[in-house]
């Protein structure tokens, strides 16, 4: 009987599927450079993806997860109103009561309406272009277009006898001008999407947690990029939440 | 038919006002007679704003009927309010009718809408189409005599600044942090008026925290995705906010199980076991210090002993869940934490207002009841506020009912109320478009 032995070749190298990666930030020397690939070269000039930036797949997964966490009602389950059904008093009321729209439909419609109609022209905003509907970083305040503090009807008279070191005038805020206040109070409400706090660029990096146990996420899953804390959690992660096949 | 003038004068007689803070999670409601002077939190009734259906006993519970429910397992909820706005009027109408109009309604709340004013609160930045629907239902379906709708937290300005103050004018500068079920909003108020352009909102609210805890527990222990009620109860019982970001990291170390081959003991001062209710002997669970032997038993590493009970171990979930209010980026929400968002909002105001706002910060809403929340918010905010500014931040005595009480103070003053209320006859004549402009403070010509 001939002796059969499995010879090692390149295809049978056992890959564990994970590795400890020291997180030292971006090393340009390790970046794969293919001078022939113009598309990728063009993309690289706009900046390589940072360590905290995510792939499209991860971003979709996160957006979906947040939407799921923020959901009020489960569209799949229907709970009927108990008791007898009293008809609505007017046709208008009937239409509103029978409407089956969810909040996302209303918010979308509001967004669409705002784009159709020009921004309401108030005295404070008339000199500005209508605000863009995109989530801007900081919405312009009406204070920008109003003139500075008007003549100093409230500023205290200069007093020669007060020691300049003891003067509190410097530490006092400048008085509020009437026009500035009016502009602030008469500003129209923001749309729902515009009202959210934003994350300024250049803040501290996002904290990373283990996908399974919630401890610091020290290593990345090589298959999907999620963070895990160790071997035990890696096994649990792969059997439940790994995005590789999602 | 009597002449029109006589009817007008009859309807302007002071009557009672139904003050209704229509939250996504609970309705805060109470009838306030005009001119009443002894207003207190006791006048407010808190009822769930939902219709719940149990798949076990096949019963449907409307709002306050939920207190009769004995089995909260797999209870499904239908909430008429989504993201803070009344969306589903079919359910909201059923709840209002059950609570205020029905013959079985609670004595202090039952009223005839035709002889009652309605003071209704809403969340800021409400889509105008939903506001229009709301106005139409109030006048056409419920037929309230007179009605005023406004952004709820702004009414907190009607609380007297000093306990003995007799002034009925709203406070001049007030920064309200409303951390509620649907979201967290930051509202700078000047003389009771909202500065709309400086309003800021965070996605994180009580609902998101409960759902996050539900997701974590389901991933790590049992599948509890249908147990929203139970997880909300657990969240209220055990969660706490770490005193600082550094302390958060230390707590995380102390609740870590360790690596393979390097097992660590869990800190018994943080890790708890929550004994889950079985809905046969008990309807509410309770927390007790973690017992490692019990969790070994659960995993079959040790023979079972003692009474049979289901335990949910809670380690870093206790403080990592409310931490989302301070670090929404922990789960990838691209927003600032609450202290930074407050500074973002205040930064849009002129210097003089900034000083006034930071000296009068009041926190309302149920999330502020999480232990450690106020301490953390104050210390984080103090670190961001310039050193020469005075920072005074406090939690309302009862953060859930505080907005209602502010609204009740407005409702108890006939001369203030008369200016804002709209008559049904006037609505019938001029329509909902006019009403929407009036409530938005625009020109009503």
XYZ file of C-alpha atoms in Angstrom:
691
model
C 0.000 0.000 0.000
C 1.515 3.315 -1.042
C 2.251 5.794 1.624
C 0.071 8.919 1.342
C 1.203 12.124 2.985
C -0.417 15.540 2.779
C 2.193 17.982 1.666
C 1.870 21.517 2.939
C 0.981 23.985 0.220
C -0.073 27.640 0.204
C -3.789 26.860 0.163
C -3.847 24.808 3.332
C -2.239 27.292 5.697
C -4.523 27.405 8.677
C -5.819 30.930 9.134
C -7.260 31.629 12.527
C -9.529 34.351 11.179
C -8.312 36.852 13.753
C -5.129 38.383 14.946
C -3.930 40.786 17.585
C -3.316 44.083 15.851
C -1.437 46.808 17.626
C -3.440 49.949 17.116
C -0.778 52.557 16.307
C -2.718 54.676 13.883
C -2.041 55.167 10.205
C 1.227 53.953 8.777
C 1.584 55.250 5.198
C 4.301 52.759 4.395
C 1.868 49.881 4.882
C -0.784 51.336 2.601
C -1.104 49.310 -0.578
C -0.145 51.507 -3.488
C -0.961 50.496 -6.992
C 0.098 53.305 -9.324
C -1.927 51.859 -12.166
C -5.182 52.018 -10.273
C -6.253 55.595 -10.981
C -9.610 55.420 -9.288
C -8.127 54.346 -6.003
C -5.307 56.863 -6.303
C -7.876 59.621 -6.737
C -9.792 58.396 -3.727
C -6.606 58.295 -1.649
C -5.781 61.932 -2.296
C -8.981 62.880 -0.515
C -7.682 61.195 2.543
C -7.553 57.639 3.679
C -10.278 56.337 5.894
C -9.323 57.000 9.485
C -9.282 54.256 12.048
C -12.565 55.390 13.480
C -14.281 55.685 10.150
C -16.465 52.880 9.058
C -17.215 50.885 5.985
C -20.521 51.375 4.238
C -21.725 48.054 5.601
C -20.932 49.021 9.182
C -22.580 52.396 8.728
C -25.772 50.808 7.451
C -25.755 48.365 10.338
C -25.329 51.185 12.861
C -28.024 53.341 11.271
C -30.401 50.402 11.275
C -29.615 49.612 14.877
C -30.206 53.166 16.045
C -33.487 53.325 14.140
C -34.483 50.077 15.821
C -33.554 51.395 19.276
C -35.441 54.638 18.682
C -38.619 53.020 17.355
C -41.880 53.637 19.186
C -44.236 51.106 17.658
C -43.698 47.762 16.035
C -45.320 47.987 12.600
C -45.780 44.214 12.542
C -48.052 44.005 15.532
C -51.566 45.368 15.317
C -53.444 46.149 18.497
C -57.100 46.904 17.899
C -58.936 49.520 19.933
C -61.280 47.743 22.351
C -64.898 48.714 22.833
C -67.456 50.029 20.426
C -66.324 52.191 17.604
C -67.991 55.599 17.796
C -67.958 57.224 14.361
C -66.024 60.456 13.996
C -68.015 63.660 14.087
C -66.789 65.284 10.887
C -65.300 64.008 7.658
C -62.086 65.784 8.528
C -61.827 64.093 11.897
C -62.591 60.734 10.305
C -59.768 61.207 7.831
C -57.298 62.042 10.603
C -58.391 59.201 12.874
C -58.244 56.588 10.154
C -54.870 57.686 8.893
C -52.328 54.899 9.237
C -49.245 57.034 8.669
C -46.225 56.770 10.906
C -43.949 59.499 12.133
C -41.396 58.965 9.387
C -44.023 59.718 6.730
C -44.920 62.992 8.434
C -41.307 64.033 8.846
C -40.583 63.233 5.203
C -43.598 65.211 4.076
C -42.559 68.152 6.239
C -39.121 68.056 4.670
C -40.627 67.982 1.184
C -42.989 70.871 1.956
C -40.124 72.952 3.310
C -38.224 72.444 0.081
C -41.189 73.420 -2.045
C -42.072 76.583 -0.179
C -39.505 79.351 0.156
C -38.342 80.022 3.677
C -40.618 82.403 5.558
C -39.276 85.902 5.124
C -38.950 87.718 8.375
C -37.149 90.940 8.985
C -34.176 89.138 10.430
C -33.706 86.597 7.686
C -34.644 88.585 4.596
C -31.053 89.381 3.723
C -29.980 85.776 3.851
C -30.466 82.980 1.391
C -32.976 80.368 2.548
C -31.223 77.940 4.871
C -30.210 74.681 3.274
C -32.179 71.693 4.460
C -29.105 69.599 5.014
C -27.977 69.006 8.547
C -25.586 71.873 8.804
C -23.042 72.026 11.576
C -24.204 75.215 13.186
C -27.297 76.991 11.941
C -26.689 80.660 11.354
C -28.049 82.763 14.137
C -30.159 85.766 13.375
C -27.698 87.688 15.511
C -25.244 87.646 12.616
C -27.363 89.920 10.507
C -28.364 92.327 13.198
C -26.267 95.368 13.966
C -24.148 95.355 17.077
C -25.212 96.917 20.349
C -26.922 100.215 19.715
C -25.942 103.453 21.356
C -24.986 102.895 24.953
C -28.179 103.819 26.680
C -27.449 101.259 29.351
C -23.685 101.472 29.636
C -22.702 103.007 32.953
C -21.054 106.416 32.946
C -17.266 106.368 33.095
C -16.190 107.044 36.645
C -12.780 108.549 37.084
C -12.464 107.848 40.784
C -12.680 104.062 40.522
C -9.422 102.157 40.514
C -9.242 100.400 37.096
C -8.175 97.224 38.876
C -11.373 97.185 40.855
C -13.608 98.016 37.939
C -16.040 95.252 37.101
C -17.070 96.737 33.788
C -14.683 94.578 31.826
C -16.074 91.370 33.276
C -19.678 92.310 32.647
C -21.301 91.085 29.494
C -22.267 93.816 27.038
C -25.917 94.741 27.452
C -28.510 93.111 25.293
C -29.689 95.209 22.406
C -33.391 95.355 21.702
C -33.077 94.456 18.026
C -30.853 91.488 18.722
C -33.330 90.118 21.223
C -36.257 90.659 18.881
C -34.450 88.805 16.140
C -33.720 85.892 18.472
C -37.258 85.630 19.729
C -38.919 85.984 16.347
C -36.710 83.446 14.579
C -38.840 80.706 13.027
C -38.624 77.202 14.485
C -36.066 74.852 13.042
C -37.258 71.775 11.240
C -37.122 68.531 13.184
C -33.972 67.327 11.418
C -32.197 70.636 11.973
C -32.849 70.657 15.692
C -30.381 67.891 16.542
C -27.098 68.579 18.260
C -24.197 67.870 15.955
C -20.798 66.361 16.501
C -18.056 68.870 15.700
C -15.079 67.529 13.779
C -11.860 67.138 15.686
C -13.373 65.989 18.945
C -11.986 63.058 20.913
C -12.124 59.761 19.023
C -15.091 57.523 19.522
C -14.766 55.035 22.358
C -14.864 51.441 21.177
C -16.506 48.667 23.141
C -16.533 44.915 22.895
C -19.442 43.875 20.747
C -20.237 41.022 23.089
C -19.483 41.892 26.708
C -19.256 45.697 26.705
C -15.661 45.917 27.924
C -13.202 48.066 25.917
C -13.004 46.786 22.361
C -9.280 46.259 22.097
C -9.114 44.155 18.952
C -10.969 44.117 15.688
C -12.769 41.185 14.214
C -10.896 40.531 10.981
C -14.032 39.447 9.215
C -16.286 42.405 9.862
C -14.326 45.067 11.710
C -16.405 45.077 14.888
C -14.474 45.421 18.142
C -14.085 42.610 20.634
C -12.143 42.243 23.848
C -10.676 38.754 23.703
C -10.905 35.190 22.460
C -13.983 34.218 24.415
C -15.952 37.144 23.115
C -14.626 36.571 19.616
C -16.246 33.149 19.512
C -19.512 34.513 20.800
C -19.326 37.385 18.341
C -18.758 35.140 15.361
C -21.615 32.870 16.216
C -24.087 35.729 16.720
C -23.358 39.185 15.452
C -20.512 38.989 12.951
C -21.458 41.046 9.919
C -19.391 38.930 7.535
C -22.453 37.231 6.130
C -24.968 39.887 7.000
C -81.602 82.370 18.577
C -79.815 84.722 20.961
C -77.703 87.495 19.478
C -74.071 86.649 18.948
C -72.752 88.986 21.603
C -74.613 87.318 24.442
C -73.201 83.928 23.548
C -69.724 85.367 23.500
C -70.029 86.817 26.951
C -71.397 83.560 28.303
C -68.479 81.589 26.919
C -65.900 83.966 28.363
C -66.945 83.081 31.895
C -64.074 81.496 33.775
C -64.357 77.743 33.745
C -62.124 74.854 34.563
C -59.155 74.003 32.397
C -57.968 70.540 31.543
C -54.188 70.792 31.708
C -52.736 67.959 29.681
C -49.038 67.268 29.266
C -49.323 64.670 26.540
C -46.069 62.739 26.810
C -45.107 59.745 24.731
C -44.848 57.507 27.777
C -47.340 59.008 30.243
C -50.162 61.524 30.220
C -49.816 64.122 32.947
C -53.275 65.566 33.430
C -55.441 67.418 35.898
C -58.398 69.786 36.006
C -57.490 73.270 37.201
C -60.285 75.689 38.172
C -59.627 79.295 37.235
C -58.164 81.314 40.074
C -57.084 78.378 42.205
C -54.136 79.253 44.378
C -53.141 75.982 46.044
C -51.535 74.193 43.138
C -49.335 71.212 43.896
C -47.945 68.118 42.283
C -50.829 66.173 43.869
C -53.275 67.691 41.407
C -51.565 65.852 38.597
C -52.481 62.319 37.591
C -49.907 60.292 35.678
C -51.355 57.592 33.441
C -49.636 55.507 30.770
C -50.224 56.816 27.265
C -50.561 53.454 25.575
C -52.839 50.610 24.695
C -51.334 47.302 25.758
C -52.242 43.845 24.591
C -51.229 40.706 26.415
C -50.905 37.618 24.286
C -51.181 35.462 27.421
C -54.515 36.476 28.899
C -55.782 37.861 25.562
C -56.834 41.146 27.099
C -56.344 44.708 25.951
C -55.550 47.358 28.531
C -56.233 51.013 27.778
C -54.074 53.540 29.637
C -54.850 53.431 33.384
C -56.286 49.909 33.086
C -52.674 48.784 32.917
C -52.538 48.967 36.715
C -54.932 45.992 36.779
C -52.608 43.911 34.662
C -51.045 41.029 36.571
C -48.886 39.504 33.873
C -46.533 41.829 32.059
C -44.876 38.997 30.144
C -44.731 39.599 26.386
C -46.955 42.628 26.752
C -47.176 44.500 23.456
C -47.680 48.255 23.420
C -49.310 50.600 20.980
C -48.229 54.172 21.580
C -50.085 56.992 19.822
C -47.172 59.383 20.328
C -44.061 58.778 18.221
C -40.883 60.813 18.729
C -42.918 63.040 21.046
C -45.603 63.990 18.507
C -49.176 62.678 18.463
C -49.264 60.596 15.294
C -51.951 57.994 15.750
C -55.191 59.741 16.614
C -57.205 56.546 16.593
C -55.353 55.324 19.680
C -54.982 58.750 21.286
C -58.713 59.383 20.953
C -59.479 56.063 22.621
C -57.136 56.922 25.495
C -58.460 60.454 25.999
C -62.039 59.199 25.885
C -61.204 56.501 28.391
C -59.459 58.891 30.767
C -61.498 62.091 30.509
C -64.918 61.477 28.948
C -65.935 57.954 29.848
C -68.415 57.417 32.680
C -65.817 55.171 34.316
C -63.142 57.876 34.150
C -61.441 58.887 37.370
C -63.468 61.450 39.343
C -60.908 64.247 39.280
C -60.450 64.072 35.529
C -63.895 63.518 34.056
C -65.097 66.581 32.223
C -67.438 67.786 29.543
C -65.240 69.237 26.783
C -67.917 71.769 25.843
C -67.501 73.434 29.246
C -63.774 73.008 29.581
C -60.690 74.763 28.284
C -57.876 72.561 27.052
C -54.243 73.444 27.618
C -52.249 70.929 25.632
C -48.474 70.623 25.429
C -46.411 69.443 22.499
C -42.761 68.780 21.744
C -40.789 71.502 19.965
C -40.232 71.308 16.189
C -43.497 69.512 15.586
C -44.303 68.970 11.884
C -46.952 71.557 10.971
C -49.238 68.960 9.434
C -49.404 67.109 12.725
C -50.145 70.350 14.567
C -52.999 70.997 12.157
C -54.392 67.499 12.722
C -54.209 68.042 16.456
C -56.110 71.349 16.311
C -58.777 69.862 14.084
C -59.346 66.864 16.329
C -59.530 69.002 19.470
C -62.201 71.290 18.055
C -64.059 69.065 15.607
C -64.011 65.704 17.362
C -63.784 66.583 21.059
C -65.359 70.062 20.749
C -63.469 71.683 23.601
C -64.812 75.139 24.420
C -61.441 76.845 24.208
C -57.972 75.558 23.542
C -54.305 76.487 23.654
C -51.434 74.407 22.383
C -47.788 75.236 23.107
C -44.349 73.737 23.585
C -44.588 71.988 26.950
C -41.254 72.743 28.646
C -41.660 76.508 28.027
C -44.404 76.492 30.659
C -41.790 75.777 33.320
C -41.072 79.508 33.202
C -44.300 80.134 35.119
C -42.888 78.629 38.293
C -42.048 81.375 40.737
C -38.315 82.003 40.911
C -38.507 82.349 44.693
C -40.979 80.238 46.663
C -42.749 83.279 48.096
C -42.709 85.431 44.989
C -46.113 86.815 44.053
C -45.171 87.819 40.533
C -47.158 86.059 37.865
C -44.713 86.985 35.132
C -42.584 84.223 33.646
C -38.929 84.008 34.634
C -36.658 86.122 32.486
C -33.871 83.674 31.683
C -34.338 79.963 32.037
C -32.548 77.039 30.432
C -34.693 73.918 30.523
C -33.149 70.503 29.943
C -35.997 68.122 29.216
C -34.716 64.570 29.241
C -37.806 62.583 28.479
C -38.952 59.307 27.013
C -38.635 60.229 23.332
C -35.514 62.369 23.350
C -33.617 65.018 25.272
C -34.153 68.655 24.401
C -32.367 71.817 25.509
C -34.637 74.859 25.504
C -33.402 78.374 26.249
C -36.368 80.500 27.354
C -36.497 84.267 27.525
C -39.493 85.537 29.534
C -41.286 82.300 28.852
C -40.622 82.503 25.128
C -38.602 79.817 23.414
C -35.507 80.935 21.503
C -36.163 78.587 18.617
C -32.861 78.936 16.796
C -30.865 77.838 19.857
C -32.954 74.775 20.643
C -31.000 71.530 20.546
C -32.135 67.932 20.648
C -30.445 64.608 21.374
C -31.754 61.306 20.072
C -31.142 59.626 23.410
C -34.209 59.407 25.645
C -35.685 56.908 28.071
C -37.074 54.785 25.273
C -33.686 54.377 23.648
C -32.077 53.473 26.976
C -34.697 50.797 27.677
C -34.365 49.364 24.190
C -30.592 49.359 24.493
C -30.728 47.472 27.794
C -33.177 45.060 26.188
C -30.808 44.483 23.299
C -27.788 43.957 25.576
C -29.589 41.551 27.904
C -30.951 39.599 24.962
C -27.512 39.321 23.431
C -25.715 38.334 26.620
C -28.257 36.293 28.561
C -31.839 35.482 27.612
C -33.929 36.568 24.657
C -35.987 39.385 26.114
C -36.868 41.292 22.996
C -40.597 41.088 23.816
C -40.190 42.107 27.470
C -40.163 45.887 27.129
C -42.102 46.425 30.340
C -39.767 44.275 32.407
C -36.613 45.841 31.005
C -37.962 49.309 31.719
C -38.547 48.228 35.298
C -35.016 46.820 35.521
C -33.569 49.999 34.050
C -35.366 52.126 36.627
C -34.274 49.821 39.439
C -30.571 49.344 38.774
C -29.085 51.869 36.366
C -26.807 54.662 37.530
C -24.597 57.265 35.908
C -20.861 57.013 36.570
C -19.570 60.183 38.296
C -17.051 60.955 35.535
C -15.608 59.536 32.341
C -12.564 58.276 34.277
C -14.746 56.598 36.848
C -16.656 55.006 33.982
C -13.430 53.373 32.804
C -12.634 52.135 36.306
C -16.108 50.664 36.698
C -15.671 48.924 33.368
C -12.459 47.282 34.654
C -14.135 46.194 37.840
C -17.008 44.492 36.042
C -14.840 42.692 33.466
C -14.762 38.933 33.542
C -11.134 38.833 32.370
C -9.441 36.834 29.658
C -9.250 33.103 29.142
C -6.741 31.915 31.684
C -6.823 35.245 33.505
C -10.253 35.265 35.127
C -11.087 38.143 37.387
C -13.555 38.424 40.170
C -16.463 40.742 39.529
C -16.838 43.645 41.902
C -19.823 42.759 44.088
C -20.564 46.430 44.772
C -21.469 46.953 41.111
C -22.544 43.596 39.733
C -26.084 42.623 40.681
C -28.370 39.700 40.063
C -31.868 40.718 39.103
C -34.381 38.073 40.126
C -36.863 37.974 37.270
C -40.565 37.768 38.087
C -42.288 34.547 37.052
C -45.735 36.219 36.908
C -47.164 33.398 39.006
C -45.965 34.159 42.515
C -44.507 37.584 41.804
C -45.229 40.327 39.291
C -42.210 42.450 40.115
C -38.593 41.383 40.250
C -35.896 42.724 42.540
C -32.147 43.164 42.540
C -29.687 41.635 44.980
C -25.882 41.357 45.141
C -24.274 39.039 42.634
C -23.741 35.435 43.697
C -21.090 33.675 41.545
C -22.277 30.227 42.675
C -25.735 30.921 41.257
C -24.399 31.855 37.850
C -22.252 28.709 37.776
C -25.391 26.724 38.533
C -27.163 28.441 35.700
C -24.492 27.402 33.255
C -24.592 23.843 34.513
C -21.152 23.905 36.110
C -22.511 23.172 39.550
C -25.499 21.117 40.696
C -28.699 23.078 41.206
C -29.667 23.918 44.755
C -32.270 26.029 46.433
C -35.492 27.400 44.985
C -35.793 27.668 41.229
C -35.407 31.247 40.058
C -34.305 33.046 36.946
C -31.478 35.498 37.422
C -30.323 38.224 35.105
C -26.773 39.249 36.015
C -26.183 42.955 35.463
C -22.630 44.248 35.296
C -21.496 47.065 33.062
C -25.055 47.393 31.701
C -25.918 49.253 34.881
C -23.800 52.295 34.010
C -23.046 51.806 30.298
C -26.708 52.267 29.357
C -27.312 55.725 30.888
C -23.810 56.697 29.761
C -25.360 57.132 26.303
C -26.782 60.445 27.485
C -23.239 61.705 27.905
C -21.582 59.791 25.058
C -24.091 59.038 22.290
C -21.151 58.077 20.070
C -20.700 54.901 22.141
C -23.296 53.243 19.913
C -22.474 55.355 16.880
C -24.999 58.201 17.184
C -23.218 61.151 15.618
C -24.207 63.672 18.284
C -22.619 65.489 21.176
C -23.093 64.408 24.740
C -25.578 66.359 26.828
C -23.097 68.825 28.441
C -21.509 69.675 25.073
C -24.930 70.035 23.476
C -25.930 72.484 26.212
C -22.832 74.536 25.446
C -23.631 74.346 21.728
C -27.105 75.704 22.379
C -25.954 78.434 24.756
C -23.121 79.375 22.401
C -25.656 80.670 19.899
C -26.919 83.285 22.341
C -25.483 86.742 22.973
C -23.125 87.071 25.925
C -25.593 88.634 28.339
C -28.190 85.928 27.793
C -25.553 83.223 28.100
C -24.723 84.368 31.619
C -28.384 84.452 32.563
C -29.149 81.044 31.094
C -26.266 79.247 32.789
C -27.267 80.718 36.133
C -30.786 79.269 35.767
C -30.588 75.707 34.494
C -33.489 73.454 35.464
C -33.642 69.783 34.554
C -37.022 68.116 34.025
C -37.989 64.707 32.641
C -37.795 61.175 33.943
C -34.197 60.351 32.990
C -32.950 62.896 35.506
C -34.102 60.495 38.229
C -31.310 58.044 37.352
C -28.945 58.155 40.351
C -25.819 60.170 39.656
C -27.270 61.951 36.622
C -27.360 65.406 38.166
C -23.893 65.138 39.725
C -22.364 64.010 36.452
C -24.149 66.683 34.433
C -23.102 69.405 36.808
C -19.437 68.398 36.993
C -19.142 67.856 33.232
C -20.901 71.129 32.509
C -18.808 73.033 35.037
C -15.708 71.840 33.207
C -17.008 73.334 29.944
C -18.425 76.605 31.250
C -15.844 79.417 31.457
C -14.540 79.818 34.992
C -15.900 83.350 35.512
C -19.487 82.236 34.801
C -21.802 81.286 37.592
C -23.387 77.902 36.958
C -26.514 77.015 38.845
C -28.175 73.784 37.860
C -30.940 72.025 39.691
C -33.427 69.263 39.182
C -37.090 70.060 39.558
C -38.583 68.710 42.753
C -40.675 66.258 40.761
C -39.114 66.225 37.286
C -41.983 64.244 35.753
C -44.811 66.510 36.889
C -42.933 69.805 36.845
C -44.013 70.821 33.350
C -47.605 70.007 34.218
C -47.412 72.179 37.334
C -46.006 75.059 35.299
C -48.885 74.678 32.867
C -51.329 74.548 35.777
C -49.929 77.835 37.106
C -50.640 79.427 33.747
C -54.120 77.894 33.674
C -54.962 79.184 37.140
C -54.455 82.813 36.091
C -57.506 83.906 34.079
C -55.931 87.121 32.790
C -52.903 85.280 31.340
C -55.002 82.450 30.034
C -57.516 84.697 28.316
C -54.835 86.085 26.045
C -53.769 82.749 24.645
C -56.937 80.672 24.485
C -58.848 80.355 21.235
C -62.603 80.017 21.161
C -64.260 77.220 19.239
C -66.543 79.728 17.507
C -63.498 81.644 16.335
C -61.956 78.440 14.994
C -65.151 77.543 13.166
C -65.094 80.924 11.528
C -61.433 81.200 10.586
C -60.232 77.636 10.200
C -57.204 75.621 11.157
C -54.677 77.464 8.995
C -55.355 80.658 10.923
C -55.144 78.811 14.224
C -51.791 77.278 13.348
C -50.406 80.734 12.532
C -51.812 82.143 15.763
C -50.225 79.464 17.940
C -46.949 79.873 16.066
C -47.011 83.535 17.101
C -47.275 84.769 13.525
C -49.578 87.418 12.117
C -53.216 86.390 12.296
C -54.696 88.688 9.718
